[in-house]
Amino acid sequence: MAVYDYAPMPTQVLLRCVTAAVLVATAGGCADGRRGPAAAADDFVAAFARHEPTAAAALTNHPEHAAAALAAAWDDLQAEQLTARVGAARISGDTATVEYTYQWRLPKRRVWTYGGVLQMGRSEGRWQVRWSASDIHPRLGDTQSLELRALPAPRARVNERAGSDVLIPGVVHRISFTATAAPEPAAAAAALAAALAPVDETVTTESILAATRRRLTEPVQVAVLGDGEFEQVAGQLTGMPGVGVDRQWDLLPTDRGFAPDLLAEVRKTVIDEVDGKAGWSVVTVNANGVDTDVLTESEPQPAPSFSLSVDRFVQNAAQQAVNRPAEPAMMVVVQPSTGAILAVAQNRPADVDGPVAMIGLYPPGSTFKTVTAVAAMDRGMAMPDTVLPCPRDIVIGNRTIPNYNEFTIGDAPMSDAYERSCNTTFAKLASELPADALTSTAAAFGIGPDYTVPGLTTVSGSVPPAEDLIQRTEDGIGQGRVLVSPFGMALLAATVARGTVPVPYLIAGHETKVGARAESPDPPTLSPAVLDGLRSMMRKVVTGGTAGRIADQGEVFGKTGEAEVDGGSHSWFVGYRGDLAFATLLVRGGSSDHAVAVTRDMLAALPPGTA
């Protein structure tokens, strides 16, 4: 018996005939290489690899069956390319075996390589493939077919700081309304709002009609419901005029009331990153469509979950606190040690104007005396124990600056003037500062620079240089042209606690970019002596000053502020406790005591031991 080893060469086929000592060679010795089984097998696999099933099938003993199966293999695998080669050939009389290796290139850069054996036969001096489905794959049966399957990777979830899910992959039902498709749009909108009320009370007749006002002939999205929510109202929505439902995959909130605006921004940021790398498999399927074997499998690689800096307990406590006032109220809480944004909360009246906790700009009132005090200390003009005048009013240029209710404490240490919030003291200090002093000092507290925080749109504030004496004076007490956001003031408080400006972030692993403003490219560094002095003054505000209401909530440091605006005054309180820094604003909320009360509610609602 002769054994043939076959290996194709680039330009020729080499056959080596080896006669085993213990075997007797059959008649015919070494067959001609171009007419032997290896050459016939080579022709077969070459035609198969060229995606010519009819040509390949003609080299078998059952051309019709082979052609259909070979064509189906390409189709079932959705193949893009096949590289095929033959290997060792073994002949025994009029039968032979020839090894083959196939390498399929499948969609999405998938590669599948395997080998098998072709059964060969010689009839009337001609070698051909004895057809069976194993010529396609060694484990494929004659009544079976191949099937390529995608194995989807589990989509990533979004977790809050403690690890609980806040956004999960799921199916959403987008409810739309087309005004012109309803005979009576107002009545249809009212019916739709009533139907959605049990699952989304924010949808009202007015909100639906307002959304359609400029798009009467187009569908306008009015609600997004999860599977469970949709099941509750599906029966009522069926057949409702003008109402459409579109079912899609999306990231769904686990709690509709948990930081909805914040999570909406997070969703936009991560939605394109939640898909992992899908796996795939090739299976055999019998004539009844039942899987019989798995021929190859590549496991999916899920994308890692996204971790938010938001703390569930702090967020819920802040949200509950800002929900109580009737006027627009908001709060931002930052962790000084890391820059983690722990909470962004605002009530419904504030929501009307958008994400104002992060981008709304408001005059800071007396909270800005923090910046003025540091600018003065940094230039050696005063320290906390420096005695300064605090008259009931003061005239600078042609501007008269009064204290609240025209109170006076006479000549007193700057710490007392800060504790009692003397406008006259800090207006005088501001008037004597250089034009850019407040600008650069504010930047040292994080107010002014641009922050690109993935998942959030932010504006810290604007403190332009003031060459004009009166302008600089008014800026020094937080009136003038100075504008800040609650986000910016939370950074200020966090800087006092930490000693340097923390880099704020929301999504772990997504870097925040900080850009300097042209007017203050290189803010000063806060010295330990200045920081210690400022902290002592902020503590006095709580222990004996305008923030006494919050004194029972531990070692709180803070500064109150009222900013006069048309129609009233904004109520501010900024500060920190331990590793929690906060800024609270009630728009036209009146007395700063109201902002202190809201902040106290937040701290009181936190679990024991939080910061």
Tab-separated table of N, CA and C in Angstrom, residues 48-51 74 77-84 102-107 110-112:
chain	number	residue	atom	x	y	z
A	48	PHE	N	-14.594	25.394	-4.828
A	48	PHE	CA	-15.414	25.742	-3.662
A	48	PHE	C	-14.985	27.106	-3.117
A	49	ALA	N	-13.669	27.342	-3.007
A	49	ALA	CA	-13.155	28.597	-2.463
A	49	ALA	C	-13.461	29.773	-3.390
A	50	ARG	N	-13.585	29.505	-4.690
A	50	ARG	CA	-13.931	30.581	-5.622
A	50	ARG	C	-15.423	30.880	-5.622
A	51	HIS	N	-16.162	30.193	-4.784
A	51	HIS	CA	-17.624	30.335	-4.722
A	51	HIS	C	-18.245	29.930	-6.058
A	74	TRP	N	-22.122	28.678	1.679
A	74	TRP	CA	-21.756	30.089	1.535
A	74	TRP	C	-22.877	31.002	2.042
A	77	LEU	N	-23.529	30.763	5.984
A	77	LEU	CA	-22.470	31.389	6.774
A	77	LEU	C	-22.323	32.877	6.477
A	78	GLN	N	-23.058	33.374	5.487
A	78	GLN	CA	-22.931	34.770	5.051
A	78	GLN	C	-21.462	35.084	4.757
A	79	ALA	N	-20.802	34.106	4.126
A	79	ALA	CA	-19.353	34.155	3.983
A	79	ALA	C	-18.910	35.247	3.024
A	80	GLU	N	-17.768	35.841	3.346
A	80	GLU	CA	-17.157	36.849	2.500
A	80	GLU	C	-15.984	36.277	1.702
A	81	GLN	N	-15.325	35.265	2.240
A	81	GLN	CA	-14.169	34.690	1.568
A	81	GLN	C	-13.899	33.308	2.156
A	82	LEU	N	-13.356	32.420	1.339
A	82	LEU	CA	-12.924	31.100	1.798
A	82	LEU	C	-11.528	30.844	1.249
A	83	THR	N	-10.618	30.523	2.150
A	83	THR	CA	-9.286	30.074	1.764
A	83	THR	C	-9.225	28.576	2.034
A	84	ALA	N	-8.921	27.781	1.009
A	84	ALA	CA	-8.947	26.317	1.150
A	84	ALA	C	-7.638	25.738	0.639
A	102	TYR	N	-10.043	24.494	5.723
A	102	TYR	CA	-10.821	25.639	5.270
A	102	TYR	C	-10.655	26.784	6.277
A	103	GLN	N	-10.523	27.963	5.742
A	103	GLN	CA	-10.552	29.170	6.596
A	103	GLN	C	-11.581	30.130	6.006
A	104	TRP	N	-12.705	30.263	6.729
A	104	TRP	CA	-13.790	31.147	6.296
A	104	TRP	C	-13.579	32.544	6.887
A	105	ARG	N	-13.817	33.543	6.064
A	105	ARG	CA	-13.912	34.905	6.599
A	105	ARG	C	-15.381	35.293	6.567
A	106	LEU	N	-15.918	35.519	7.761
A	106	LEU	CA	-17.343	35.777	7.940
A	106	LEU	C	-17.558	37.247	8.261
A	107	PRO	N	-18.804	37.724	8.276
A	107	PRO	CA	-19.052	39.147	8.538
A	107	PRO	C	-18.434	39.612	9.854
A	110	ARG	N	-14.965	38.077	11.432
A	110	ARG	CA	-14.914	36.772	12.095
A	110	ARG	C	-14.156	35.788	11.201
A	111	VAL	N	-13.321	34.976	11.788
A	111	VAL	CA	-12.530	33.989	11.048
A	111	VAL	C	-12.756	32.621	11.686
A	112	TRP	N	-13.030	31.633	10.848
A	112	TRP	CA	-13.290	30.266	11.320
A	112	TRP	C	-12.425	29.316	10.507
